Amino acid sequence: MARLQKKLKQLLNDGYSANKIAKLLHKRKQDVLAEIRKIQNKPINPKKITNPKGRIGSIELDLPSKAFTEALYKQGYPIEYIVKLVNKKHSETSKAKIRRYLKEYKKNNPEALDSHNANMRLYKAMGKYKQHIDAKFFRETKEHYFQEFDSQFKEGSPTIEIDLAEEG
């Protein structure tokens, strides 16, 4: 370190910028800046700190989203499917927040992880895994969370009638 600090002092006295010094020494710019701050006894400028409190925002979900997410996870559904379904049912909950919550949930609840993995193996063994997931997602979103369908024609446009007798 002493060797690096001598080299840094020399390059700073020669008028090099921190970026140029980092390139010359093949070091990360952040590391070079930290060493320069140590040499000059300067603190980090608080305006330059992008996120002083670490990750901003809680990973806690509201109660209905939390219960729904945990139930789906224990039943063995894939995480992306859970994220889509929970977001569809509780649209105020973001997909990223659900993913972060599930990541923490897996760490803190090993029995839920075991249950999830056992159910995943069961679905895969049944051979109907993908179809089951797709059908359930379609059914749930169609019946309970139906959103207005944008039709091809605007309202009031003429109906198209086909006479099958002329074709045959």
CSV table of C-alpha atoms in Angstrom, one decimal:
chain,number,residue,atom,x,y,z
A,1,MET,CA,0.0,0.0,0.0
A,2,ALA,CA,2.8,2.4,0.8
A,3,ARG,CA,4.2,1.8,-2.6
A,4,LEU,CA,0.9,2.6,-4.2
A,5,GLN,CA,0.5,5.8,-2.1
A,6,LYS,CA,3.9,7.0,-3.2
A,7,LYS,CA,3.0,6.4,-6.8
A,8,LEU,CA,-0.3,8.1,-6.4
A,9,LYS,CA,1.3,11.2,-4.8
A,10,GLN,CA,3.8,11.4,-7.6
A,11,LEU,CA,1.1,11.2,-10.3
A,12,LEU,CA,-1.1,13.7,-8.5
A,13,ASN,CA,1.8,16.1,-8.3
A,14,ASP,CA,2.4,15.6,-12.0
A,15,GLY,CA,-1.2,16.8,-12.6
A,16,TYR,CA,-2.9,13.6,-13.5
A,17,SER,CA,-6.6,13.1,-12.8
A,18,ALA,CA,-7.9,10.2,-10.8
A,19,ASN,CA,-9.4,8.6,-13.9
A,20,LYS,CA,-6.1,8.8,-15.8
A,21,ILE,CA,-4.2,7.4,-12.7
A,22,ALA,CA,-6.6,4.5,-12.5
A,23,LYS,CA,-6.0,3.7,-16.2
A,24,LEU,CA,-2.2,4.0,-15.8
A,25,LEU,CA,-2.1,1.7,-12.8
A,26,HIS,CA,-4.8,-0.7,-14.1
A,27,LYS,CA,-6.9,-0.2,-11.0
A,28,ARG,CA,-10.6,0.6,-10.4
A,29,LYS,CA,-11.4,4.3,-10.3
A,30,GLN,CA,-13.3,3.9,-7.0
A,31,ASP,CA,-10.2,2.3,-5.4
A,32,VAL,CA,-7.9,5.0,-6.6
A,33,LEU,CA,-10.3,7.7,-5.4
A,34,ALA,CA,-10.5,6.1,-2.0
A,35,GLU,CA,-6.7,6.0,-1.8
A,36,ILE,CA,-6.4,9.7,-2.9
A,37,ARG,CA,-9.0,10.6,-0.2
A,38,LYS,CA,-6.8,8.8,2.4
A,39,ILE,CA,-3.7,10.7,1.3
A,40,GLN,CA,-5.4,14.1,1.3
A,41,ASN,CA,-7.5,13.4,4.4
A,42,LYS,CA,-10.7,14.3,2.6
A,43,PRO,CA,-14.1,12.7,3.4
A,44,ILE,CA,-16.5,11.4,0.8
A,45,ASN,CA,-18.7,14.1,-0.6
A,46,PRO,CA,-22.2,13.2,0.7
A,47,LYS,CA,-23.8,14.6,-2.5
A,48,LYS,CA,-21.9,11.9,-4.5
A,49,ILE,CA,-23.3,9.0,-2.4
A,50,THR,CA,-26.1,7.6,-4.5
A,51,ASN,CA,-27.8,5.4,-1.9
A,52,PRO,CA,-26.8,6.3,1.7
A,53,LYS,CA,-29.2,3.9,3.5
A,54,GLY,CA,-28.6,0.8,1.4
A,55,ARG,CA,-31.6,-0.6,-0.3
A,56,ILE,CA,-34.4,1.9,0.0
A,57,GLY,CA,-37.9,0.4,0.5
A,58,SER,CA,-39.2,-2.5,2.5
A,59,ILE,CA,-39.7,-6.0,1.0
A,60,GLU,CA,-42.8,-6.5,3.2
A,61,LEU,CA,-46.0,-7.1,1.2
A,62,ASP,CA,-49.4,-6.1,2.3
A,63,LEU,CA,-51.3,-8.9,4.0
A,64,PRO,CA,-53.5,-10.3,1.1
A,65,SER,CA,-50.5,-10.3,-1.3
A,66,LYS,CA,-48.3,-11.9,1.3
A,67,ALA,CA,-50.8,-14.7,2.1
A,68,PHE,CA,-51.5,-15.3,-1.6
A,69,THR,CA,-47.8,-15.4,-2.5
A,70,GLU,CA,-46.9,-17.8,0.3
A,71,ALA,CA,-49.8,-20.1,-0.5
A,72,LEU,CA,-48.8,-20.3,-4.2
A,73,TYR,CA,-45.2,-20.9,-3.3
A,74,LYS,CA,-45.9,-23.7,-0.9
A,75,GLN,CA,-48.1,-25.4,-3.6
A,76,GLY,CA,-45.0,-25.6,-5.8
A,77,TYR,CA,-45.7,-23.0,-8.5
A,78,PRO,CA,-42.7,-21.5,-10.3
A,79,ILE,CA,-41.7,-18.1,-9.1
A,80,GLU,CA,-42.3,-16.3,-12.4
A,81,TYR,CA,-45.9,-17.7,-12.4
A,82,ILE,CA,-46.4,-16.6,-8.8
A,83,VAL,CA,-45.2,-13.1,-9.7
A,84,LYS,CA,-47.5,-12.8,-12.6
A,85,LEU,CA,-50.6,-14.1,-10.8
A,86,VAL,CA,-50.0,-12.0,-7.6
A,87,ASN,CA,-49.4,-8.9,-9.7
A,88,LYS,CA,-52.6,-9.6,-11.7
A,89,LYS,CA,-54.7,-10.0,-8.6
A,90,HIS,CA,-53.0,-7.3,-6.5
A,91,SER,CA,-51.9,-4.8,-9.2
A,92,GLU,CA,-50.6,-2.3,-6.6
A,93,THR,CA,-47.8,-4.8,-5.7
A,94,SER,CA,-44.8,-4.6,-8.1
A,95,LYS,CA,-43.3,-7.7,-9.6
A,96,ALA,CA,-39.8,-6.8,-8.4
A,97,LYS,CA,-41.1,-6.5,-4.8
A,98,ILE,CA,-42.7,-9.9,-5.0
A,99,ARG,CA,-39.5,-11.5,-6.3
A,100,ARG,CA,-37.5,-9.8,-3.5
A,101,TYR,CA,-40.1,-11.0,-0.9
A,102,LEU,CA,-39.9,-14.6,-2.2
A,103,LYS,CA,-36.1,-14.6,-2.1
A,104,GLU,CA,-36.2,-13.6,1.6
A,105,TYR,CA,-39.1,-16.0,2.3
A,106,LYS,CA,-37.0,-18.9,0.9
A,107,LYS,CA,-34.1,-18.0,3.2
A,108,ASN,CA,-36.2,-17.7,6.4
A,109,ASN,CA,-38.5,-20.7,5.8
A,110,PRO,CA,-36.7,-23.9,4.9
A,111,GLU,CA,-39.9,-26.0,5.4
A,112,ALA,CA,-41.7,-23.9,2.8
A,113,LEU,CA,-38.8,-24.5,0.4
A,114,ASP,CA,-39.0,-28.3,1.0
A,115,SER,CA,-42.7,-28.2,0.3
A,116,HIS,CA,-42.2,-26.2,-2.8
A,117,ASN,CA,-39.6,-28.5,-4.2
A,118,ALA,CA,-41.6,-31.6,-3.4
A,119,ASN,CA,-44.7,-30.2,-5.2
A,120,MET,CA,-42.6,-29.1,-8.2
A,121,ARG,CA,-41.2,-32.7,-8.5
A,122,LEU,CA,-44.8,-34.1,-8.3
A,123,TYR,CA,-46.1,-31.8,-11.1
A,124,LYS,CA,-43.1,-32.6,-13.3
A,125,ALA,CA,-43.6,-36.4,-12.7
A,126,MET,CA,-47.3,-36.0,-13.7
A,127,GLY,CA,-46.2,-34.8,-17.2
A,128,LYS,CA,-48.9,-32.2,-17.2
A,129,TYR,CA,-46.9,-29.5,-15.4
A,130,LYS,CA,-46.8,-26.8,-18.1
A,131,GLN,CA,-50.4,-27.3,-19.3
A,132,HIS,CA,-51.6,-27.2,-15.7
A,133,ILE,CA,-49.8,-23.9,-15.0
A,134,ASP,CA,-50.9,-22.3,-18.2
A,135,ALA,CA,-54.6,-23.4,-17.8
A,136,LYS,CA,-54.8,-22.3,-14.2
A,137,PHE,CA,-53.2,-18.9,-15.0
A,138,PHE,CA,-55.7,-18.4,-17.9
A,139,ARG,CA,-58.7,-19.5,-15.9
A,140,GLU,CA,-57.8,-17.4,-12.9
A,141,THR,CA,-57.2,-14.3,-14.9
A,142,LYS,CA,-60.2,-14.8,-17.2
A,143,GLU,CA,-62.8,-15.4,-14.5
A,144,HIS,CA,-61.7,-13.3,-11.6
A,145,TYR,CA,-59.5,-10.6,-12.9
A,146,PHE,CA,-61.0,-10.0,-16.4
A,147,GLN,CA,-60.0,-6.8,-18.1
A,148,GLU,CA,-61.8,-5.2,-21.0
A,149,PHE,CA,-60.9,-6.9,-24.3
A,150,ASP,CA,-59.9,-4.6,-27.2
A,151,SER,CA,-61.8,-6.0,-30.1
A,152,GLN,CA,-60.6,-5.8,-33.7
A,153,PHE,CA,-63.5,-3.6,-34.8
A,154,LYS,CA,-64.8,-0.5,-33.1
A,155,GLU,CA,-68.4,-0.4,-31.8
A,156,GLY,CA,-70.9,0.4,-34.4
A,157,SER,CA,-69.0,-1.2,-37.3
A,158,PRO,CA,-71.0,-3.5,-39.5
A,159,THR,CA,-71.2,-7.2,-38.7
A,160,ILE,CA,-69.7,-9.5,-41.3
A,161,GLU,CA,-72.0,-12.3,-42.3
A,162,ILE,CA,-70.8,-15.4,-44.2
A,163,ASP,CA,-73.1,-17.4,-46.3
A,164,LEU,CA,-71.9,-21.0,-46.2
A,165,ALA,CA,-74.2,-22.2,-49.0
A,166,GLU,CA,-72.4,-20.1,-51.6
A,167,GLU,CA,-68.9,-21.5,-50.6
A,168,GLY,CA,-69.8,-25.2,-50.8
